[in-house]
DNA sequence: ACCTGAACACCGTTCAAGT
DNA sequence: ACCTGAACACCGTTCAAGT
């Protein structure tokens, strides 16, 4: 979390962009002051809400009731306020989720990674996965981008650096990072959705339909595996898959020879 | 699309499951009759809507207005009907989306795949990706499951079969399939979200925040790449990544030696 | 400056009633 | 059997007004 030393000029007032307000939090951040420090100027009504309080309440809802219950209205209720009061501290729901992710990543301990580059690439990728596995509610937000939350940048940096030290060019290292990121995002999305549906106790109905279609003549392999499918499929193979992917990515350049 | 020869007993009337209705379409399917064939019994009011008409209208909305505009109400409007009329032909929105996927997969030509197993695994995986890349609106539904739509089962069958022919055990082949599927799902999800946001013309604001945090001292690799990031990141590396993953997965068993 | 209430423009789905 | 209208229980967000 470097305090942004050089920040690009605020482009929000440009034509077509109708979000004139900067949240209170952003203004404070610019002056490097906490609410307590600030003494200058006239004070309006003292704030009942704060971004911190909002985020804490949101996290509580997430933990106790699940992501599907986190709405601006529900959150306001939790704070004995109105939905609109929140918009004074947070631009919109997306920003709220992003801030929650940021908070989560900050709390996550900055692991010591192995020195050997292949191991480091694997360990960093695993850390990326683990951080997000703990806050799966945010998967949808993540999906929107490949450059991660600021607080998780150290992982991406390590992944790219390890890739380069393994003999990849910088471009190849970015591409390797992206392949791993896609795998991670896919695994998490599917895992989360499975758990969400599992919570509803119901097996998806089209699942049965698919199994019913598995005639041994047309689908010999799948028909043979149908009985064990759920069992095989339940095993957590994330790490195994990650290692295979990393080796596949590194072997393309003969970089693998450097490794263990 | 095998007509389901053995279908598990309908468990829907069990305790707690409150979906007594079977849609008209399902009933017909059971008797193996098309609407035209059916002559017996009293006919009630002739149907104005049909599943076919509903799916066609839904597809039109998807194509012309985008997935975010497909709602039951909008769809009913398109058919000059009411939202509730739809529920006579389709259980819920999820089923509607699943039927759309099924329809799409059916229309997709059943490719001739290479005989050589590694190439076949790659080609089948690519086909899976390509089918879904054309109907990205459904990514969210896909995410819920790893056993695909009935009409795409031939691809999964081929992937598993090719894996086994490459020397993997059946369990390993399923696991390989899942790794590839996670990669595919992740790639598609992120691609779709990017396009969806790109359509809104706005660069995500937290993107700038992340870049601003990229001090060369703390993040040397990322800082050096920042200028080219968008450019590198835009390149479509799906196929490259797929090949690397396949090779990584196969190399774990010495199966790679069999290949080309 | 900070917050509220009412309103806008939506969702998916249920239920009782109509023909 | 097929469809309708009204209603339920929600969304995120805007806007004008209050203190």
GROMACS .gro file of C-alpha atoms in nm, chain A:
model
  260
    1UNK     CA    1   0.000   0.000   0.000
    2UNK     CA    2   0.214   0.284  -0.122
    3UNK     CA    3   0.044   0.619  -0.076
    4UNK     CA    4   0.009   0.708  -0.441
    5UNK     CA    5   0.290   0.950  -0.503
    6UNK     CA    6   0.204   1.044  -0.859
    7UNK     CA    7  -0.162   1.026  -0.938
    8UNK     CA    8  -0.299   1.090  -1.285
    9UNK     CA    9  -0.506   1.410  -1.313
   10UNK     CA   10  -0.865   1.362  -1.214
   11UNK     CA   11  -1.048   1.314  -1.540
   12UNK     CA   12  -1.390   1.279  -1.386
   13UNK     CA   13  -1.509   1.627  -1.476
   14UNK     CA   14  -1.464   1.559  -1.845
   15UNK     CA   15  -1.750   1.577  -2.089
   16UNK     CA   16  -2.001   1.301  -2.055
   17UNK     CA   17  -1.888   1.191  -1.716
   18UNK     CA   18  -2.162   1.275  -1.471
   19UNK     CA   19  -2.016   1.185  -1.135
   20UNK     CA   20  -1.929   1.526  -0.988
   21UNK     CA   21  -1.894   1.413  -0.630
   22UNK     CA   22  -1.576   1.293  -0.476
   23UNK     CA   23  -1.638   1.097  -0.163
   24UNK     CA   24  -1.530   1.240   0.167
   25UNK     CA   25  -1.279   0.962   0.202
   26UNK     CA   26  -1.107   1.052  -0.122
   27UNK     CA   27  -1.070   1.412  -0.017
   28UNK     CA   28  -0.913   1.315   0.313
   29UNK     CA   29  -0.677   1.079   0.143
   30UNK     CA   30  -0.551   1.360  -0.076
   31UNK     CA   31  -0.456   1.570   0.223
   32UNK     CA   32  -0.314   1.277   0.412
   33UNK     CA   33  -0.535   1.344   0.711
   34UNK     CA   34  -0.752   1.126   0.929
   35UNK     CA   35  -1.093   1.259   1.038
   36UNK     CA   36  -0.958   1.329   1.386
   37UNK     CA   37  -0.657   1.525   1.260
   38UNK     CA   38  -0.867   1.759   1.055
   39UNK     CA   39  -0.938   2.082   1.249
   40UNK     CA   40  -0.945   2.354   0.985
   41UNK     CA   41  -1.250   2.515   0.826
   42UNK     CA   42  -1.612   2.506   0.929
   43UNK     CA   43  -1.742   2.170   1.022
   44UNK     CA   44  -2.084   2.081   0.892
   45UNK     CA   45  -2.290   1.825   1.070
   46UNK     CA   46  -2.053   1.568   1.217
   47UNK     CA   47  -2.069   1.248   1.016
   48UNK     CA   48  -2.262   0.957   1.162
   49UNK     CA   49  -2.132   0.722   0.895
   50UNK     CA   50  -1.780   0.658   0.779
   51UNK     CA   51  -1.631   0.444   0.508
   52UNK     CA   52  -1.475   0.228   0.775
   53UNK     CA   53  -1.808   0.171   0.948
   54UNK     CA   54  -1.972   0.095   0.615
   55UNK     CA   55  -1.708  -0.157   0.517
   56UNK     CA   56  -1.720  -0.327   0.854
   57UNK     CA   57  -2.096  -0.358   0.837
   58UNK     CA   58  -2.077  -0.488   0.482
   59UNK     CA   59  -1.824  -0.748   0.585
   60UNK     CA   60  -2.051  -0.858   0.866
   61UNK     CA   61  -2.340  -0.909   0.626
   62UNK     CA   62  -2.114  -1.096   0.389
   63UNK     CA   63  -1.989  -1.327   0.662
   64UNK     CA   64  -2.314  -1.388   0.839
   65UNK     CA   65  -2.570  -1.382   0.560
   66UNK     CA   66  -2.379  -1.441   0.242
   67UNK     CA   67  -2.306  -1.224  -0.061
   68UNK     CA   68  -2.655  -1.255  -0.203
   69UNK     CA   69  -2.785  -1.053   0.090
   70UNK     CA   70  -2.550  -0.762   0.054
   71UNK     CA   71  -2.745  -0.479  -0.097
   72UNK     CA   72  -2.719  -0.108  -0.045
   73UNK     CA   73  -3.056  -0.111   0.127
   74UNK     CA   74  -2.975  -0.400   0.354
   75UNK     CA   75  -2.644  -0.239   0.438
   76UNK     CA   76  -2.810   0.091   0.523
   77UNK     CA   77  -3.053  -0.094   0.747
   78UNK     CA   78  -2.762  -0.259   0.925
   79UNK     CA   79  -2.628   0.089   0.995
   80UNK     CA   80  -2.970   0.228   1.090
   81UNK     CA   81  -2.939   0.469   0.803
   82UNK     CA   82  -3.079   0.507   0.455
   83UNK     CA   83  -2.943   0.363   0.135
   84UNK     CA   84  -2.866   0.707   0.003
   85UNK     CA   85  -2.649   0.805   0.294
   86UNK     CA   86  -2.402   0.542   0.177
   87UNK     CA   87  -2.351   0.719  -0.150
   88UNK     CA   88  -2.184   0.997   0.037
   89UNK     CA   89  -1.900   0.769   0.134
   90UNK     CA   90  -1.881   0.535  -0.159
   91UNK     CA   91  -1.935   0.607  -0.527
   92UNK     CA   92  -2.144   0.302  -0.604
   93UNK     CA   93  -2.181  -0.062  -0.519
   94UNK     CA   94  -1.888  -0.162  -0.738
   95UNK     CA   95  -1.656   0.066  -0.550
   96UNK     CA   96  -1.786  -0.074  -0.225
   97UNK     CA   97  -1.695  -0.426  -0.333
   98UNK     CA   98  -1.355  -0.315  -0.453
   99UNK     CA   99  -1.285  -0.149  -0.121
  100UNK     CA  100  -1.386  -0.468   0.055
  101UNK     CA  101  -1.143  -0.664  -0.157
  102UNK     CA  102  -0.871  -0.414  -0.085
  103UNK     CA  103  -0.935  -0.442   0.285
  104UNK     CA  104  -0.926  -0.816   0.269
  105UNK     CA  105  -0.600  -0.825   0.075
  106UNK     CA  106  -0.442  -0.582   0.321
  107UNK     CA  107  -0.525  -0.808   0.612
  108UNK     CA  108  -0.372  -1.104   0.436
  109UNK     CA  109  -0.013  -1.160   0.553
  110UNK     CA  110   0.253  -1.086   0.296
  111UNK     CA  111   0.405  -1.430   0.262
  112UNK     CA  112   0.773  -1.501   0.230
  113UNK     CA  113   0.807  -1.664  -0.107
  114UNK     CA  114   1.071  -1.920  -0.209
  115UNK     CA  115   1.377  -1.789  -0.390
  116UNK     CA  116   1.382  -2.050  -0.665
  117UNK     CA  117   1.180  -1.892  -0.946
  118UNK     CA  118   0.961  -2.187  -1.047
  119UNK     CA  119   0.866  -2.251  -0.686
  120UNK     CA  120   0.809  -1.884  -0.638
  121UNK     CA  121   0.578  -1.865  -0.938
  122UNK     CA  122   0.379  -2.155  -0.798
  123UNK     CA  123   0.372  -2.019  -0.444
  124UNK     CA  124   0.268  -1.671  -0.556
  125UNK     CA  125  -0.007  -1.812  -0.776
  126UNK     CA  126  -0.125  -2.024  -0.490
  127UNK     CA  127  -0.133  -1.719  -0.263
  128UNK     CA  128  -0.341  -1.532  -0.519
  129UNK     CA  129  -0.584  -1.819  -0.521
  130UNK     CA  130  -0.594  -1.847  -0.144
  131UNK     CA  131  -0.656  -1.480  -0.083
  132UNK     CA  132  -0.952  -1.486  -0.317
  133UNK     CA  133  -1.083  -1.821  -0.204
  134UNK     CA  134  -1.149  -1.660   0.131
  135UNK     CA  135  -1.364  -1.387  -0.014
  136UNK     CA  136  -1.542  -1.558  -0.298
  137UNK     CA  137  -1.824  -1.307  -0.281
  138UNK     CA  138  -1.610  -1.082  -0.489
  139UNK     CA  139  -1.543  -1.314  -0.778
  140UNK     CA  140  -1.780  -1.125  -1.003
  141UNK     CA  141  -1.591  -0.804  -0.950
  142UNK     CA  142  -1.255  -0.966  -1.010
  143UNK     CA  143  -1.374  -1.108  -1.332
  144UNK     CA  144  -1.380  -0.759  -1.472
  145UNK     CA  145  -1.009  -0.708  -1.468
  146UNK     CA  146  -0.673  -0.875  -1.480
  147UNK     CA  147  -0.471  -0.616  -1.298
  148UNK     CA  148  -0.559  -0.686  -0.944
  149UNK     CA  149  -0.641  -0.487  -0.639
  150UNK     CA  150  -0.362  -0.262  -0.526
  151UNK     CA  151  -0.301  -0.464  -0.211
  152UNK     CA  152  -0.240  -0.780  -0.411
  153UNK     CA  153   0.000  -0.626  -0.659
  154UNK     CA  154   0.300  -0.771  -0.479
  155UNK     CA  155   0.177  -1.113  -0.587
  156UNK     CA  156   0.148  -1.017  -0.950
  157UNK     CA  157   0.490  -0.855  -0.932
  158UNK     CA  158   0.634  -1.177  -0.796
  159UNK     CA  159   0.462  -1.390  -1.057
  160UNK     CA  160   0.598  -1.180  -1.340
  161UNK     CA  161   0.942  -1.153  -1.188
  162UNK     CA  162   0.960  -1.528  -1.128
  163UNK     CA  163   0.850  -1.591  -1.486
  164UNK     CA  164   1.127  -1.370  -1.616
  165UNK     CA  165   1.383  -1.534  -1.392
  166UNK     CA  166   1.269  -1.866  -1.532
  167UNK     CA  167   1.379  -1.746  -1.873
  168UNK     CA  168   1.058  -1.600  -2.010
  169UNK     CA  169   1.060  -1.266  -2.185
  170UNK     CA  170   0.862  -0.993  -2.009
  171UNK     CA  171   0.579  -1.036  -2.259
  172UNK     CA  172   0.580  -1.410  -2.207
  173UNK     CA  173   0.579  -1.361  -1.833
  174UNK     CA  174   0.270  -1.140  -1.855
  175UNK     CA  175   0.106  -1.394  -2.077
  176UNK     CA  176   0.194  -1.671  -1.830
  177UNK     CA  177   0.049  -1.463  -1.550
  178UNK     CA  178  -0.272  -1.422  -1.745
  179UNK     CA  179  -0.306  -1.792  -1.818
  180UNK     CA  180  -0.267  -1.865  -1.449
  181UNK     CA  181  -0.509  -1.589  -1.363
  182UNK     CA  182  -0.773  -1.727  -1.599
  183UNK     CA  183  -0.734  -2.069  -1.445
  184UNK     CA  184  -0.762  -1.922  -1.097
  185UNK     CA  185  -1.064  -1.709  -1.180
  186UNK     CA  186  -1.239  -2.003  -1.345
  187UNK     CA  187  -1.169  -2.238  -1.061
  188UNK     CA  188  -1.293  -1.987  -0.806
  189UNK     CA  189  -1.604  -1.892  -0.998
  190UNK     CA  190  -1.707  -2.252  -1.042
  191UNK     CA  191  -1.623  -2.344  -0.686
  192UNK     CA  192  -1.826  -2.054  -0.552
  193UNK     CA  193  -2.124  -2.128  -0.769
  194UNK     CA  194  -2.116  -2.492  -0.672
  195UNK     CA  195  -2.112  -2.402  -0.305
  196UNK     CA  196  -2.387  -2.150  -0.352
  197UNK     CA  197  -2.609  -2.408  -0.520
  198UNK     CA  198  -2.506  -2.677  -0.280
  199UNK     CA  199  -2.621  -2.454   0.001
  200UNK     CA  200  -2.965  -2.466  -0.157
  201UNK     CA  201  -2.948  -2.844  -0.110
  202UNK     CA  202  -3.074  -2.909  -0.461
  203UNK     CA  203  -2.880  -3.092  -0.727
  204UNK     CA  204  -2.911  -2.901  -1.051
  205UNK     CA  205  -3.185  -3.062  -1.260
  206UNK     CA  206  -3.002  -3.040  -1.592
  207UNK     CA  207  -2.733  -3.251  -1.434
  208UNK     CA  208  -2.966  -3.549  -1.431
  209UNK     CA  209  -3.065  -3.471  -1.786
  210UNK     CA  210  -2.704  -3.481  -1.895
  211UNK     CA  211  -2.642  -3.812  -1.718
  212UNK     CA  212  -2.953  -3.961  -1.874
  213UNK     CA  213  -2.813  -3.878  -2.217
  214UNK     CA  214  -2.494  -4.070  -2.150
  215UNK     CA  215  -2.556  -4.381  -2.357
  216UNK     CA  216  -2.253  -4.612  -2.365
  217UNK     CA  217  -2.267  -4.632  -2.745
  218UNK     CA  218  -2.236  -4.262  -2.802
  219UNK     CA  219  -2.040  -4.161  -2.495
  220UNK     CA  220  -1.842  -4.466  -2.381
  221UNK     CA  221  -1.593  -4.281  -2.165
  222UNK     CA  222  -1.844  -4.059  -1.992
  223UNK     CA  223  -2.090  -4.343  -1.941
  224UNK     CA  224  -1.818  -4.549  -1.777
  225UNK     CA  225  -1.728  -4.261  -1.548
  226UNK     CA  226  -2.081  -4.144  -1.471
  227UNK     CA  227  -2.103  -4.336  -1.146
  228UNK     CA  228  -1.786  -4.186  -1.004
  229UNK     CA  229  -1.829  -3.843  -1.161
  230UNK     CA  230  -1.941  -3.656  -0.851
  231UNK     CA  231  -1.673  -3.822  -0.646
  232UNK     CA  232  -1.389  -3.750  -0.888
  233UNK     CA  233  -1.514  -3.403  -0.946
  234UNK     CA  234  -1.531  -3.313  -0.580
  235UNK     CA  235  -1.159  -3.364  -0.524
  236UNK     CA  236  -0.970  -3.039  -0.491
  237UNK     CA  237  -0.717  -3.050  -0.771
  238UNK     CA  238  -0.640  -2.681  -0.783
  239UNK     CA  239  -0.279  -2.711  -0.674
  240UNK     CA  240  -0.202  -3.009  -0.896
  241UNK     CA  241  -0.348  -2.826  -1.192
  242UNK     CA  242  -0.153  -2.514  -1.109
  243UNK     CA  243   0.176  -2.702  -1.106
  244UNK     CA  244   0.094  -2.867  -1.438
  245UNK     CA  245   0.007  -2.532  -1.592
  246UNK     CA  246   0.323  -2.367  -1.465
  247UNK     CA  247   0.535  -2.648  -1.604
  248UNK     CA  248   0.353  -2.632  -1.933
  249UNK     CA  249   0.412  -2.258  -1.953
  250UNK     CA  250   0.778  -2.279  -1.860
  251UNK     CA  251   0.863  -2.575  -2.083
  252UNK     CA  252   0.790  -2.363  -2.388
  253UNK     CA  253   1.121  -2.186  -2.356
  254UNK     CA  254   1.350  -2.449  -2.218
  255UNK     CA  255   1.332  -2.249  -1.901
  256UNK     CA  256   1.219  -2.560  -1.719
  257UNK     CA  257   1.575  -2.689  -1.714
  258UNK     CA  258   1.670  -2.419  -1.465
  259UNK     CA  259   1.414  -2.550  -1.221
  260UNK     CA  260   1.462  -2.806  -0.945
   0.00000   0.00000   0.00000
